[in-house]
Amino acid sequence: MKILVCNSGSSSVKFSLFEAERELLLAEGSIDWTTRPTRLVFRRPGQPEIREELHLREHSEAAERIRADLQAGPSAPLDGIDDIGAVGHRVVHGGRRFTTAVRITPQVQRAIGELSELAPLHNPASLEGISAVERVLPSVPQVAVFDTAFHTTLPASAQTYALPRTWRTEWGIHRYGFHGLSHAYCAGRAAEMLGHNACRLIIAHLGNGASVSAVHNGVCVDTSMGFTPLEGEVMGTRSGSLDPGVLLYVLRRKGLTVEQLDHALNYESGLLGLSGISSDMRQILKDAPNNPDARLALEVYVHRLVQTIGAMAAVLGGVDGLVFTAGVGENSARVREIVCEKLGHLGLHLDPTANARCKPDTDIACPSSPGRILVIATREDLTIVRETRRLICSEAGTREDVPPRQLMAATETV
């Protein structure tokens, strides 16, 4: 079975094609129209990367171009549309309704749309991508895989805000958690690397968005993001957690509108707001020695991250493994170093040489360290492939090695 993975943003689409049984990547790329002209990137293993400027501005045009590129050339990864067994979509918010991957139907699309109130920057874009694929690949089953699903195992004590009952029970305000596809993959990969010594894992997903989770025996028991992706760590342009009284103050006393407040918290805060120069950790690290604002941004970022890791260790009763992943986590040896300098009391001791030289997936702890420190390249796309394949095969009631066309025929009768 070949599975196409789509991650749709408001002005971009990332895609990858897998041979699902062997989890073999056949092709990947992106189409981004945030700036003009639109940029296409297309990669296949063992072949030169293709970069091209396009004149398209919609998800439907992007889906058609992706289909064409996947079928182009004498050794194309797709022989035709019938070669695709399913399309898996990343959907950020599944609310309380979607706790696992689901087959996309008109009813599911309506529910995702209703949840757009909780994820206005993400769910509408996912729906655009789903509709675009539906037009280009009308006979191919589509599956929604939710970023919030991994965190639905949070106990009530970790999930519940101390708010009025109406807010909690009727308005659905509680802690959902995000980056679940990444946390789920890293939890599984860490277990492979550590074996039975991976009972208590802390996973730090550090990208432009950042979140930390506590995982006990493969089950998420706490996470730093909450009702929205604003809660938790300092991020590239997002504030992370802050006193709600600050929001009341600027609304009442400084005349900000709700829209201005929303924009400031999501796009003008975080590393950018602290440093005044950049949301990119690479630039912050470069300027920190000579720029007090950049240095403060780094110090606040590290302080909050160490604080959260300590809290997660308390929830777990200790830590067997700390995982660094995503852009900063995978690539910044300096951030890992200064964070781990403050975590020795948890039994996490970094090997400086291994840290400086590491390439994911690697254990960078000292041999004598009681807790292991892992750098893992996150693979959200593989989580989507696995969930999509599992669902399609279970719906069909067949073995997982059924050829795509036979599987399609079975699922169409469900």
mmCIF file of C-alpha atoms in Angstrom:
data_model
loop_
_atom_site.group_PDB
_atom_site.id
_atom_site.type_symbol
_atom_site.label_atom_id
_atom_site.label_comp_id
_atom_site.label_asym_id
_atom_site.label_seq_id
_atom_site.Cartn_x
_atom_site.Cartn_y
_atom_site.Cartn_z
ATOM 1 C CA MET A 1 0.000 0.000 0.000
ATOM 2 C CA LYS A 2 1.215 3.500 -0.865
ATOM 3 C CA ILE A 3 0.030 6.264 1.447
ATOM 4 C CA LEU A 4 0.177 9.953 0.663
ATOM 5 C CA VAL A 5 0.621 12.230 3.693
ATOM 6 C CA CYS A 6 -0.593 15.836 3.570
ATOM 7 C CA ASN A 7 0.058 18.608 6.069
ATOM 8 C CA SER A 8 -1.894 21.647 4.916
ATOM 9 C CA GLY A 9 -1.253 25.161 6.184
ATOM 10 C CA SER A 10 -3.138 28.294 5.287
ATOM 11 C CA SER A 11 -0.655 29.092 2.507
ATOM 12 C CA SER A 12 1.331 25.899 2.076
ATOM 13 C CA VAL A 13 1.155 22.144 1.684
ATOM 14 C CA LYS A 14 3.805 19.660 2.816
ATOM 15 C CA PHE A 15 3.520 16.167 1.385
ATOM 16 C CA SER A 16 5.231 12.793 1.404
ATOM 17 C CA LEU A 17 4.554 9.461 -0.270
ATOM 18 C CA PHE A 18 5.356 6.182 1.479
ATOM 19 C CA GLU A 19 5.308 2.534 0.698
ATOM 20 C CA ALA A 20 3.477 1.850 3.926
ATOM 21 C CA GLU A 21 4.406 -1.738 4.766
ATOM 22 C CA ARG A 22 8.146 -1.025 4.849
ATOM 23 C CA GLU A 23 7.638 2.636 5.853
ATOM 24 C CA LEU A 24 9.787 3.509 2.854
ATOM 25 C CA LEU A 25 9.813 7.151 1.786
ATOM 26 C CA LEU A 26 9.311 7.403 -1.980
ATOM 27 C CA ALA A 27 9.025 11.186 -2.379
ATOM 28 C CA GLU A 28 8.438 14.335 -0.358
ATOM 29 C CA GLY A 29 8.202 18.055 -0.802
ATOM 30 C CA SER A 30 6.293 21.244 -0.236
ATOM 31 C CA ILE A 31 4.450 23.991 -2.065
ATOM 32 C CA ASP A 32 4.521 27.361 -0.322
ATOM 33 C CA TRP A 33 2.670 30.462 -1.471
ATOM 34 C CA THR A 34 3.233 32.658 1.584
ATOM 35 C CA THR A 35 5.355 34.863 -0.691
ATOM 36 C CA ARG A 36 5.327 35.428 -4.416
ATOM 37 C CA PRO A 37 6.213 33.596 -6.509
ATOM 38 C CA THR A 38 5.038 30.274 -5.087
ATOM 39 C CA ARG A 39 7.901 27.897 -4.368
ATOM 40 C CA LEU A 40 7.906 24.158 -5.030
ATOM 41 C CA VAL A 41 10.425 21.775 -3.469
ATOM 42 C CA PHE A 42 10.365 18.126 -4.565
ATOM 43 C CA ARG A 43 12.713 15.408 -3.335
ATOM 44 C CA ARG A 44 13.195 11.731 -4.094
ATOM 45 C CA PRO A 45 15.789 9.501 -2.414
ATOM 46 C CA GLY A 46 18.952 9.296 -4.460
ATOM 47 C CA GLN A 47 17.916 12.011 -6.933
ATOM 48 C CA PRO A 48 18.695 15.747 -7.186
ATOM 49 C CA GLU A 49 16.295 18.048 -5.375
ATOM 50 C CA ILE A 50 13.922 19.974 -7.630
ATOM 51 C CA ARG A 51 13.124 23.619 -6.889
ATOM 52 C CA GLU A 52 10.721 25.577 -9.034
ATOM 53 C CA GLU A 53 8.735 28.812 -8.998
ATOM 54 C CA LEU A 54 5.031 28.377 -9.696
ATOM 55 C CA HIS A 55 2.003 30.559 -10.279
ATOM 56 C CA LEU A 56 -0.578 28.963 -8.030
ATOM 57 C CA ARG A 57 -2.307 30.230 -4.911
ATOM 58 C CA GLU A 58 -4.810 27.572 -3.832
ATOM 59 C CA HIS A 59 -4.850 24.142 -2.218
ATOM 60 C CA SER A 60 -6.685 22.599 -5.176
ATOM 61 C CA GLU A 61 -3.995 23.756 -7.602
ATOM 62 C CA ALA A 62 -1.303 22.481 -5.231
ATOM 63 C CA ALA A 63 -2.956 19.058 -4.966
ATOM 64 C CA GLU A 64 -3.118 18.731 -8.734
ATOM 65 C CA ARG A 65 0.537 19.698 -9.091
ATOM 66 C CA ILE A 66 1.567 17.181 -6.408
ATOM 67 C CA ARG A 67 -0.342 14.421 -8.202
ATOM 68 C CA ALA A 68 1.320 15.310 -11.503
ATOM 69 C CA ASP A 69 4.833 15.398 -10.027
ATOM 70 C CA LEU A 70 4.389 12.043 -8.322
ATOM 71 C CA GLN A 71 3.482 10.487 -11.676
ATOM 72 C CA ALA A 72 6.105 12.267 -13.783
ATOM 73 C CA GLY A 73 9.146 10.612 -15.338
ATOM 74 C CA PRO A 74 10.121 7.088 -16.320
ATOM 75 C CA SER A 75 10.686 5.947 -12.725
ATOM 76 C CA ALA A 76 7.812 7.850 -11.140
ATOM 77 C CA PRO A 77 6.897 6.861 -7.557
ATOM 78 C CA LEU A 78 3.264 6.538 -8.698
ATOM 79 C CA ASP A 79 2.028 4.579 -11.700
ATOM 80 C CA GLY A 80 -1.356 6.255 -11.409
ATOM 81 C CA ILE A 81 -4.044 7.375 -8.993
ATOM 82 C CA ASP A 82 -5.053 3.765 -8.339
ATOM 83 C CA ASP A 83 -1.597 3.223 -6.869
ATOM 84 C CA ILE A 84 -2.530 5.261 -3.778
ATOM 85 C CA GLY A 85 -4.187 3.198 -1.057
ATOM 86 C CA ALA A 86 -5.074 6.152 1.189
ATOM 87 C CA VAL A 87 -4.301 9.781 2.015
ATOM 88 C CA GLY A 88 -3.526 10.704 5.625
ATOM 89 C CA HIS A 89 -4.026 14.299 6.771
ATOM 90 C CA ARG A 90 -2.608 16.020 9.807
ATOM 91 C CA VAL A 91 -5.409 17.808 11.643
ATOM 92 C CA VAL A 92 -4.350 19.871 14.634
ATOM 93 C CA HIS A 93 -7.481 19.877 16.780
ATOM 94 C CA GLY A 94 -9.783 16.923 17.346
ATOM 95 C CA GLY A 95 -11.411 18.239 20.508
ATOM 96 C CA ARG A 96 -13.027 15.678 22.790
ATOM 97 C CA ARG A 97 -14.727 13.952 19.886
ATOM 98 C CA PHE A 98 -11.711 12.568 18.015
ATOM 99 C CA THR A 99 -9.362 10.573 20.210
ATOM 100 C CA THR A 100 -7.913 8.450 17.401
ATOM 101 C CA ALA A 101 -7.571 8.565 13.613
ATOM 102 C CA VAL A 102 -10.860 8.507 11.675
ATOM 103 C CA ARG A 103 -11.980 7.957 8.093
ATOM 104 C CA ILE A 104 -12.952 11.307 6.607
ATOM 105 C CA THR A 105 -16.642 11.610 5.785
ATOM 106 C CA PRO A 106 -18.857 14.678 5.275
ATOM 107 C CA GLN A 107 -19.831 14.384 8.945
ATOM 108 C CA VAL A 108 -16.188 14.330 10.034
ATOM 109 C CA GLN A 109 -15.439 17.359 7.867
ATOM 110 C CA ARG A 110 -18.289 19.261 9.501
ATOM 111 C CA ALA A 111 -16.986 18.347 12.953
ATOM 112 C CA ILE A 112 -13.452 19.508 12.067
ATOM 113 C CA GLY A 113 -14.992 22.752 10.849
ATOM 114 C CA GLU A 114 -16.872 23.204 14.120
ATOM 115 C CA LEU A 115 -13.606 22.748 15.990
ATOM 116 C CA SER A 116 -12.061 25.611 14.005
ATOM 117 C CA GLU A 117 -13.138 27.884 16.834
ATOM 118 C CA LEU A 118 -10.476 26.175 18.952
ATOM 119 C CA ALA A 119 -7.824 26.127 16.200
ATOM 120 C CA PRO A 120 -8.635 29.000 13.826
ATOM 121 C CA LEU A 121 -5.163 29.025 12.274
ATOM 122 C CA HIS A 122 -5.033 25.280 11.582
ATOM 123 C CA ASN A 123 -8.317 23.388 11.176
ATOM 124 C CA PRO A 124 -9.653 25.533 8.291
ATOM 125 C CA ALA A 125 -6.402 24.904 6.400
ATOM 126 C CA SER A 126 -6.744 21.160 6.986
ATOM 127 C CA LEU A 127 -10.252 21.276 5.551
ATOM 128 C CA GLU A 128 -8.930 23.101 2.486
ATOM 129 C CA GLY A 129 -6.376 20.351 1.983
ATOM 130 C CA ILE A 130 -8.965 17.605 2.455
ATOM 131 C CA SER A 131 -11.318 19.191 -0.073
ATOM 132 C CA ALA A 132 -8.497 19.688 -2.574
ATOM 133 C CA VAL A 133 -7.414 16.042 -2.370
ATOM 134 C CA GLU A 134 -11.040 14.950 -2.636
ATOM 135 C CA ARG A 135 -11.314 16.767 -5.976
ATOM 136 C CA VAL A 136 -8.049 15.411 -7.365
ATOM 137 C CA LEU A 137 -8.291 11.864 -5.928
ATOM 138 C CA PRO A 138 -12.047 11.307 -5.571
ATOM 139 C CA SER A 139 -11.895 7.520 -5.182
ATOM 140 C CA VAL A 140 -9.083 7.381 -2.617
ATOM 141 C CA PRO A 141 -9.986 7.018 1.087
ATOM 142 C CA GLN A 142 -8.861 9.889 3.281
ATOM 143 C CA VAL A 143 -7.986 9.681 6.974
ATOM 144 C CA ALA A 144 -7.685 12.440 9.580
ATOM 145 C CA VAL A 145 -4.942 11.982 12.185
ATOM 146 C CA PHE A 146 -5.183 14.438 15.075
ATOM 147 C CA ASP A 147 -2.400 16.260 16.897
ATOM 148 C CA THR A 148 -4.471 16.321 20.081
ATOM 149 C CA ALA A 149 -5.187 12.571 20.145
ATOM 150 C CA PHE A 150 -1.971 11.489 21.912
ATOM 151 C CA HIS A 151 -2.842 13.711 24.867
ATOM 152 C CA THR A 152 -6.377 12.415 25.422
ATOM 153 C CA THR A 153 -4.910 10.011 27.997
ATOM 154 C CA LEU A 154 -4.179 12.880 30.403
ATOM 155 C CA PRO A 155 -5.724 12.166 33.795
ATOM 156 C CA ALA A 156 -8.442 14.539 34.984
ATOM 157 C CA SER A 157 -6.002 16.175 37.379
ATOM 158 C CA ALA A 158 -3.719 17.198 34.511
ATOM 159 C CA GLN A 159 -6.498 17.959 32.051
ATOM 160 C CA THR A 160 -8.705 20.197 34.174
ATOM 161 C CA TYR A 161 -8.461 23.949 34.744
ATOM 162 C CA ALA A 162 -9.723 25.371 38.056
ATOM 163 C CA LEU A 163 -12.539 27.260 36.317
ATOM 164 C CA PRO A 164 -16.309 27.547 36.808
ATOM 165 C CA ARG A 165 -18.213 24.345 36.077
ATOM 166 C CA THR A 166 -20.075 25.885 33.114
ATOM 167 C CA TRP A 167 -16.804 26.780 31.440
ATOM 168 C CA ARG A 168 -15.549 23.229 31.839
ATOM 169 C CA THR A 169 -18.643 21.166 31.155
ATOM 170 C CA GLU A 170 -20.590 23.287 28.667
ATOM 171 C CA TRP A 171 -17.894 25.335 26.965
ATOM 172 C CA GLY A 172 -15.352 22.508 26.759
ATOM 173 C CA ILE A 173 -12.475 24.487 28.247
ATOM 174 C CA HIS A 174 -9.775 22.119 29.408
ATOM 175 C CA ARG A 175 -6.222 21.162 28.486
ATOM 176 C CA TYR A 176 -5.988 19.432 25.108
ATOM 177 C CA GLY A 177 -2.251 19.463 24.328
ATOM 178 C CA PHE A 178 -0.645 19.664 20.882
ATOM 179 C CA HIS A 179 2.308 18.348 18.844
ATOM 180 C CA GLY A 180 0.886 14.918 19.626
ATOM 181 C CA LEU A 181 2.078 13.331 16.383
ATOM 182 C CA SER A 182 5.652 14.264 17.242
ATOM 183 C CA HIS A 183 5.387 13.210 20.888
ATOM 184 C CA ALA A 184 3.830 9.876 19.892
ATOM 185 C CA TYR A 185 6.601 9.101 17.391
ATOM 186 C CA CYS A 186 9.379 10.068 19.798
ATOM 187 C CA ALA A 187 7.868 8.036 22.622
ATOM 188 C CA GLY A 188 7.889 4.948 20.410
ATOM 189 C CA ARG A 189 11.371 5.598 19.041
ATOM 190 C CA ALA A 190 12.794 6.225 22.508
ATOM 191 C CA ALA A 191 11.312 2.944 23.702
ATOM 192 C CA GLU A 192 13.040 1.176 20.806
ATOM 193 C CA MET A 193 16.364 2.781 21.733
ATOM 194 C CA LEU A 194 16.140 2.245 25.493
ATOM 195 C CA GLY A 195 14.127 -0.959 25.732
ATOM 196 C CA HIS A 196 12.658 -1.670 29.149
ATOM 197 C CA ASN A 197 14.502 1.359 30.595
ATOM 198 C CA ALA A 198 12.057 3.775 28.931
ATOM 199 C CA CYS A 199 9.236 3.697 31.492
ATOM 200 C CA ARG A 200 9.447 7.419 32.336
ATOM 201 C CA LEU A 201 10.119 9.694 29.374
ATOM 202 C CA ILE A 202 10.158 13.463 29.079
ATOM 203 C CA ILE A 203 9.898 14.650 25.490
ATOM 204 C CA ALA A 204 10.902 18.207 24.585
ATOM 205 C CA HIS A 205 9.598 19.189 21.149
ATOM 206 C CA LEU A 206 11.529 22.399 20.499
ATOM 207 C CA GLY A 207 10.744 24.066 17.208
ATOM 208 C CA ASN A 208 9.211 27.444 16.390
ATOM 209 C CA GLY A 209 6.422 26.041 18.538
ATOM 210 C CA ALA A 210 7.549 24.194 21.650
ATOM 211 C CA SER A 211 5.964 21.714 24.033
ATOM 212 C CA VAL A 212 7.031 19.164 26.632
ATOM 213 C CA SER A 213 5.251 15.947 27.560
ATOM 214 C CA ALA A 214 5.537 13.356 30.317
ATOM 215 C CA VAL A 215 5.062 9.789 29.061
ATOM 216 C CA HIS A 216 4.724 6.791 31.384
ATOM 217 C CA ASN A 217 4.954 3.361 29.746
ATOM 218 C CA GLY A 218 3.975 4.863 26.399
ATOM 219 C CA VAL A 219 0.983 6.808 27.774
ATOM 220 C CA CYS A 220 0.965 10.611 27.951
ATOM 221 C CA VAL A 221 0.195 11.761 31.505
ATOM 222 C CA ASP A 222 1.005 15.479 31.237
ATOM 223 C CA THR A 223 1.942 18.089 28.659
ATOM 224 C CA SER A 224 2.831 21.766 28.633
ATOM 225 C CA MET A 225 0.406 23.079 26.006
ATOM 226 C CA GLY A 226 -3.203 23.411 27.049
ATOM 227 C CA PHE A 227 -6.484 24.728 25.670
ATOM 228 C CA THR A 228 -4.508 26.378 22.858
ATOM 229 C CA PRO A 229 -0.896 26.124 21.634
ATOM 230 C CA LEU A 230 -0.136 29.354 23.540
ATOM 231 C CA GLU A 231 0.297 27.698 26.923
ATOM 232 C CA GLY A 232 3.623 26.378 28.105
ATOM 233 C CA GLU A 233 7.110 27.122 26.832
ATOM 234 C CA VAL A 234 8.544 30.305 25.367
ATOM 235 C CA MET A 235 8.373 29.827 21.592
ATOM 236 C CA GLY A 236 9.554 31.604 18.471
ATOM 237 C CA THR A 237 6.804 34.224 18.408
ATOM 238 C CA ARG A 238 4.341 32.888 21.040
ATOM 239 C CA SER A 239 4.435 34.010 24.641
ATOM 240 C CA GLY A 240 3.925 30.696 26.380
ATOM 241 C CA SER A 241 2.274 30.709 29.818
ATOM 242 C CA LEU A 242 1.680 34.018 31.566
ATOM 243 C CA ASP A 243 -0.474 35.501 34.301
ATOM 244 C CA PRO A 244 -4.049 35.878 32.950
ATOM 245 C CA GLY A 245 -4.156 39.157 34.857
ATOM 246 C CA VAL A 246 -1.748 40.583 32.269
ATOM 247 C CA LEU A 247 -4.399 40.056 29.600
ATOM 248 C CA LEU A 248 -7.093 41.723 31.679
ATOM 249 C CA TYR A 249 -4.762 44.637 32.358
ATOM 250 C CA VAL A 250 -3.866 45.404 28.742
ATOM 251 C CA LEU A 251 -7.499 45.048 27.669
ATOM 252 C CA ARG A 252 -8.831 47.310 30.405
ATOM 253 C CA ARG A 253 -6.050 49.836 30.820
ATOM 254 C CA LYS A 254 -4.131 49.983 27.543
ATOM 255 C CA GLY A 255 -7.014 49.897 25.094
ATOM 256 C CA LEU A 256 -5.948 46.829 23.113
ATOM 257 C CA THR A 257 -8.642 45.082 21.122
ATOM 258 C CA VAL A 258 -9.054 41.309 21.322
ATOM 259 C CA GLU A 259 -7.610 41.058 17.798
ATOM 260 C CA GLN A 260 -4.551 43.113 18.742
ATOM 261 C CA LEU A 261 -4.015 41.014 21.850
ATOM 262 C CA ASP A 262 -4.326 37.782 19.868
ATOM 263 C CA HIS A 263 -1.772 38.998 17.319
ATOM 264 C CA ALA A 264 0.676 40.182 19.976
ATOM 265 C CA LEU A 265 0.601 36.899 21.886
ATOM 266 C CA ASN A 266 0.925 34.701 18.779
ATOM 267 C CA TYR A 267 3.195 36.726 16.491
ATOM 268 C CA GLU A 268 5.047 39.427 18.470
ATOM 269 C CA SER A 269 6.049 37.613 21.662
ATOM 270 C CA GLY A 270 8.354 34.709 22.515
ATOM 271 C CA LEU A 271 11.970 34.928 21.391
ATOM 272 C CA LEU A 272 11.087 37.702 18.967
ATOM 273 C CA GLY A 273 9.418 39.820 21.616
ATOM 274 C CA LEU A 274 12.214 39.287 24.122
ATOM 275 C CA SER A 275 15.136 39.844 21.768
ATOM 276 C CA GLY A 276 13.663 42.392 19.394
ATOM 277 C CA ILE A 277 15.715 40.846 16.594
ATOM 278 C CA SER A 278 14.535 37.359 15.649
ATOM 279 C CA SER A 279 12.349 34.357 16.429
ATOM 280 C CA ASP A 280 15.126 32.048 15.195
ATOM 281 C CA MET A 281 17.172 30.407 17.937
ATOM 282 C CA ARG A 282 20.223 30.337 15.663
ATOM 283 C CA GLN A 283 20.222 34.138 15.506
ATOM 284 C CA ILE A 284 19.576 34.424 19.239
ATOM 285 C CA LEU A 285 22.578 32.215 20.010
ATOM 286 C CA LYS A 286 24.762 34.146 17.581
ATOM 287 C CA ASP A 287 23.899 37.529 19.086
ATOM 288 C CA ALA A 288 23.624 36.531 22.769
ATOM 289 C CA PRO A 289 27.303 37.174 23.711
ATOM 290 C CA ASN A 290 27.111 40.840 22.677
ATOM 291 C CA ASN A 291 23.395 41.678 22.779
ATOM 292 C CA PRO A 292 21.747 41.898 26.240
ATOM 293 C CA ASP A 293 18.255 41.432 24.810
ATOM 294 C CA ALA A 294 19.242 38.311 22.890
ATOM 295 C CA ARG A 295 20.976 36.990 25.999
ATOM 296 C CA LEU A 296 17.842 37.615 28.068
ATOM 297 C CA ALA A 297 15.724 35.808 25.452
ATOM 298 C CA LEU A 298 17.985 32.759 25.708
ATOM 299 C CA GLU A 299 17.997 32.839 29.505
ATOM 300 C CA VAL A 300 14.201 33.097 29.763
ATOM 301 C CA TYR A 301 13.784 30.303 27.192
ATOM 302 C CA VAL A 302 16.128 27.980 29.093
ATOM 303 C CA HIS A 303 14.706 28.869 32.513
ATOM 304 C CA ARG A 304 11.157 28.053 31.464
ATOM 305 C CA LEU A 305 12.205 24.845 29.733
ATOM 306 C CA VAL A 306 14.194 23.601 32.740
ATOM 307 C CA GLN A 307 11.271 24.521 34.980
ATOM 308 C CA THR A 308 8.887 22.442 32.878
ATOM 309 C CA ILE A 309 11.224 19.448 32.622
ATOM 310 C CA GLY A 310 11.563 19.506 36.411
ATOM 311 C CA ALA A 311 7.791 19.581 36.794
ATOM 312 C CA MET A 312 7.364 16.651 34.400
ATOM 313 C CA ALA A 313 9.983 14.663 36.312
ATOM 314 C CA ALA A 314 7.991 15.292 39.502
ATOM 315 C CA VAL A 315 4.815 14.031 37.820
ATOM 316 C CA LEU A 316 6.610 10.872 36.662
ATOM 317 C CA GLY A 317 8.465 10.296 39.929
ATOM 318 C CA GLY A 318 11.799 10.473 38.138
ATOM 319 C CA VAL A 319 13.061 10.239 34.592
ATOM 320 C CA ASP A 320 14.583 7.387 32.601
ATOM 321 C CA GLY A 321 15.013 9.330 29.390
ATOM 322 C CA LEU A 322 14.905 12.956 28.196
ATOM 323 C CA VAL A 323 14.250 13.402 24.471
ATOM 324 C CA PHE A 324 15.174 16.482 22.451
ATOM 325 C CA THR A 325 13.413 16.773 19.096
ATOM 326 C CA ALA A 326 12.234 19.220 16.364
ATOM 327 C CA GLY A 327 14.311 22.025 14.862
ATOM 328 C CA VAL A 328 16.020 23.428 17.960
ATOM 329 C CA GLY A 329 16.022 20.157 19.865
ATOM 330 C CA GLU A 330 17.645 18.204 17.036
ATOM 331 C CA ASN A 331 20.105 20.813 15.797
ATOM 332 C CA SER A 332 21.211 23.070 18.653
ATOM 333 C CA ALA A 333 23.960 21.434 20.688
ATOM 334 C CA ARG A 334 24.321 24.671 22.659
ATOM 335 C CA VAL A 335 20.693 24.723 23.817
ATOM 336 C CA ARG A 336 20.898 21.070 24.834
ATOM 337 C CA GLU A 337 24.127 21.789 26.713
ATOM 338 C CA ILE A 338 22.881 24.738 28.776
ATOM 339 C CA VAL A 339 19.574 23.015 29.532
ATOM 340 C CA CYS A 340 21.252 19.796 30.698
ATOM 341 C CA GLU A 341 23.757 21.736 32.832
ATOM 342 C CA LYS A 342 20.798 22.464 35.115
ATOM 343 C CA LEU A 343 19.397 18.918 35.199
ATOM 344 C CA GLY A 344 22.143 16.931 36.910
ATOM 345 C CA HIS A 345 20.024 16.593 40.061
ATOM 346 C CA LEU A 346 17.583 14.515 37.985
ATOM 347 C CA GLY A 347 20.327 12.056 37.048
ATOM 348 C CA LEU A 348 20.737 13.507 33.550
ATOM 349 C CA HIS A 349 24.424 13.942 32.720
ATOM 350 C CA LEU A 350 25.392 15.078 29.222
ATOM 351 C CA ASP A 351 28.460 13.833 27.355
ATOM 352 C CA PRO A 352 29.809 17.075 25.795
ATOM 353 C CA THR A 353 31.630 15.296 22.982
ATOM 354 C CA ALA A 354 28.646 13.148 22.028
ATOM 355 C CA ASN A 355 26.415 16.208 22.182
ATOM 356 C CA ALA A 356 28.646 18.261 19.906
ATOM 357 C CA ARG A 357 28.996 15.506 17.310
ATOM 358 C CA CYS A 358 25.564 13.939 17.454
ATOM 359 C CA LYS A 359 23.273 13.190 14.566
ATOM 360 C CA PRO A 360 19.794 11.877 15.331
ATOM 361 C CA ASP A 361 18.923 9.260 16.573
ATOM 362 C CA THR A 362 21.589 9.244 19.280
ATOM 363 C CA ASP A 363 22.054 8.866 23.033
ATOM 364 C CA ILE A 364 24.218 11.792 24.176
ATOM 365 C CA ALA A 365 24.316 11.019 27.906
ATOM 366 C CA CYS A 366 27.509 10.016 29.695
ATOM 367 C CA PRO A 367 27.856 6.234 30.015
ATOM 368 C CA SER A 368 27.413 6.571 33.784
ATOM 369 C CA SER A 369 24.334 8.792 33.581
ATOM 370 C CA PRO A 370 21.339 7.141 35.332
ATOM 371 C CA GLY A 371 18.961 8.946 32.978
ATOM 372 C CA ARG A 372 19.563 8.808 29.238
ATOM 373 C CA ILE A 373 19.488 11.885 26.991
ATOM 374 C CA LEU A 374 18.306 11.223 23.438
ATOM 375 C CA VAL A 375 18.252 13.331 20.304
ATOM 376 C CA ILE A 376 15.563 11.980 17.994
ATOM 377 C CA ALA A 377 14.571 13.236 14.548
ATOM 378 C CA THR A 378 10.816 13.575 14.807
ATOM 379 C CA ARG A 379 8.760 11.857 12.124
ATOM 380 C CA GLU A 380 5.195 13.110 12.302
ATOM 381 C CA ASP A 381 4.708 11.792 8.785
ATOM 382 C CA LEU A 382 5.429 8.237 9.942
ATOM 383 C CA THR A 383 2.898 8.582 12.751
ATOM 384 C CA ILE A 384 0.319 9.582 10.138
ATOM 385 C CA VAL A 385 1.289 6.669 7.882
ATOM 386 C CA ARG A 386 1.011 4.159 10.718
ATOM 387 C CA GLU A 387 -2.339 5.476 11.936
ATOM 388 C CA THR A 388 -3.745 5.689 8.415
ATOM 389 C CA ARG A 389 -2.669 2.164 7.529
ATOM 390 C CA ARG A 390 -3.964 0.755 10.809
ATOM 391 C CA LEU A 391 -7.377 2.364 10.327
ATOM 392 C CA ILE A 392 -7.827 1.431 6.676
ATOM 393 C CA CYS A 393 -6.795 -2.161 7.304
ATOM 394 C CA SER A 394 -9.007 -2.511 10.373
ATOM 395 C CA GLU A 395 -11.996 -1.058 8.502
ATOM 396 C CA ALA A 396 -11.474 -3.531 5.695
ATOM 397 C CA GLY A 397 -11.259 -6.427 8.141
ATOM 398 C CA THR A 398 -8.300 -7.810 6.220
ATOM 399 C CA ARG A 399 -4.651 -8.610 6.747
ATOM 400 C CA GLU A 400 -2.352 -5.614 6.437
ATOM 401 C CA ASP A 401 -0.627 -6.999 3.342
ATOM 402 C CA VAL A 402 -3.750 -6.713 1.145
ATOM 403 C CA PRO A 403 -2.917 -4.944 -2.136
ATOM 404 C CA PRO A 404 -4.200 -1.336 -2.332
ATOM 405 C CA ARG A 405 -6.885 -1.914 -4.969
ATOM 406 C CA GLN A 406 -8.380 -4.885 -3.103
ATOM 407 C CA LEU A 407 -8.254 -2.864 0.087
ATOM 408 C CA MET A 408 -9.996 0.032 -1.633
ATOM 409 C CA ALA A 409 -12.805 -2.200 -2.832
ATOM 410 C CA ALA A 410 -13.299 -3.518 0.688
ATOM 411 C CA THR A 411 -13.328 -0.103 2.335
ATOM 412 C CA GLU A 412 -15.787 1.304 -0.169
ATOM 413 C CA THR A 413 -18.414 -1.153 1.115
ATOM 414 C CA VAL A 414 -17.939 -0.199 4.791
#
